Amino acid sequence: MRIAIIGGGIAGLAAAFELEKARGTGTEVEYALFEARERLGGSLASETVDGAMLERGPDSFLTEKPAAAELCRELGLGDELIPSNDIARKTYVVVHNRLVALPDGLMFLVPTKLLPTALTPLFSLSTKARMAMELLHPPSNNRHVDESVAALVERHYGAEAVDRLADPLLSGIYGGDAAQLSARTVLPRLVEMENKYGSLTRGMLAAHRQMRARASGTAAGSGRRAPRALFTALRGGMQQLVDAITAQLDPAGVHVSTPVSAIEKDSDGWRVEAGGFIGIYDALIVASPAWAAGVLLRPVDPALAEELGAIPYSSSITVNLIYDEKELGALPEGFGFLVPPSEGRSMLACTFVHRKFLGRTPPGKAVFRAFLGGMKNEALLSETDAALVAIVRRELREILGEKIMGRAGEPEHTQVSRWQQAMAQYAVGHKQRIERINARVAALPGLRLVGNAYDGIGVPDCIRLGRQAARELAALPAKVPSAPQMR
Ligand SMILES: Cc1cc2nc3c(=O)[nH]c(=O)nc-3n(C[C@H](O)[C@H](O)[C@H](O)COP(=O)(O)OP(=O)(O)OC[C@H]3O[C@@H](n4cnc5c(N)ncnc54)[C@H](O)[C@@H]3O)c2cc1C
């Protein structure tokens, strides 16, 4: 069985790793991974500067999704996994240039604690009253109709909750727009809760009670409590994962700076044109962004290409700034802040990196990681690095104030990374689109589509999909004779 993998981001790398494992256990499988850029890893890229670990793309993964940590352990990186510093976890939202802490008890946009919600300056009195009344929300029977996250949140908690919670959280995490993202895909648990309980707050409280009962059962059974950090990272950055996978792969099967320029399907299998050669393969894992997959698959199935091309993507920029802490005033405790689009700023979010993961920044240094761009501000991508750094410095000064930033001179180091059309957006109707895509893919034997456009945007989901596709294909009977046919 010969398999081509198009795209060497984490999804394609995870697929290649799985195929390499299959080879190691005697499965007759060969693979060729084609990556357009000169380096592997896609959005995963980190760099250590003067002892400070700077992430250009993702900085961590959600601990509750096990696929990434599992892969790290398989690769011998178990001891390199570090938890987020959750004791200090506190996130702020910028409201009229002031940092307002997200109230305690907020779970997936749902307020669950009465007192902190009543006391927070984040919401007006009328929104607080609406949050209390939400407990009486009747169950919904539109379980088959999709709507935007903004529409769902507004129906339950009002427009201010969209502006101060849903918008900043979704743009700060997905570079997304709450008015476009699908509630059924992005927040499926909330949609289920609405169907069952009516009130999201009552639904979340019930889920929390069940979770606590399960946890205390497990704790009683095992005799220990196991609090888990929300995020897990690698001490040496995401690049460690990319390097560890690459070290396992057969170098003869990995082709960087080799964009795939055409795909055809005929009775021999899949013809893949890359770097001036055509190879014939029994199966194909397309791990490029969906828009690139659409372009390549147009000659094979125009309707599939149309669906892939219609999945929206957002672009983003990360700007890392290293400062000497002596030049800064006392930062508020916590991991950083989110900026609602209504504040009219370029920054969508900023992480206090030295607070979120301990031991990755030298003592006495502070690292700010600003996140810019998103669906509403693509134009920023064409700004120069110097202009982007200037924007971030100005906005940090305006948001954190003179007390903190007033004495800060030039940062000791700046790093700007642009991620063009890198983050898929699960827009309203995404689930149905994926069902249509899956139906078309099922009619094309040997084809698998993996990556962040389909069933989860985060690193663990991309790893899960990549490995699953590879396992399925490695189990199929081979058709093409094992020697590659190039012409
Ligand atoms: C700034 C940023 C921060 C993020 N933060 C987090 C986070 O903290 N936690 C988290 O879990 N997730 C995060 N994400 C999301 C996560 O990083 C991505 O969803 C994930 O890495 C996508 O992996 P992928 O393999 O699907 O795609 P990509 O990483 O985009 O890789 C696709 C690859 O395909 C290649 N390619 C395209 N066309 C061709 C072609 N024709 N031929 C050959 N190769 C081709 C591209 O060059 C690219 O390398 C973040 C993303 C970004 C951009």
CSV table of C-alpha atoms in Angstrom, one decimal, residues 7 53 61 207 288 345 417 458:
chain,number,residue,atom,x,y,z
A,7,GLY,CA,0.6,18.8,4.0
A,53,MET,CA,10.4,30.1,25.0
A,61,PHE,CA,-3.5,22.1,24.1
A,207,ALA,CA,-23.4,18.8,34.4
A,288,SER,CA,-3.7,20.8,3.7
A,345,ARG,CA,-8.6,47.7,18.9
A,417,SER,CA,4.4,35.7,13.0
A,458,GLY,CA,-7.3,22.3,18.1
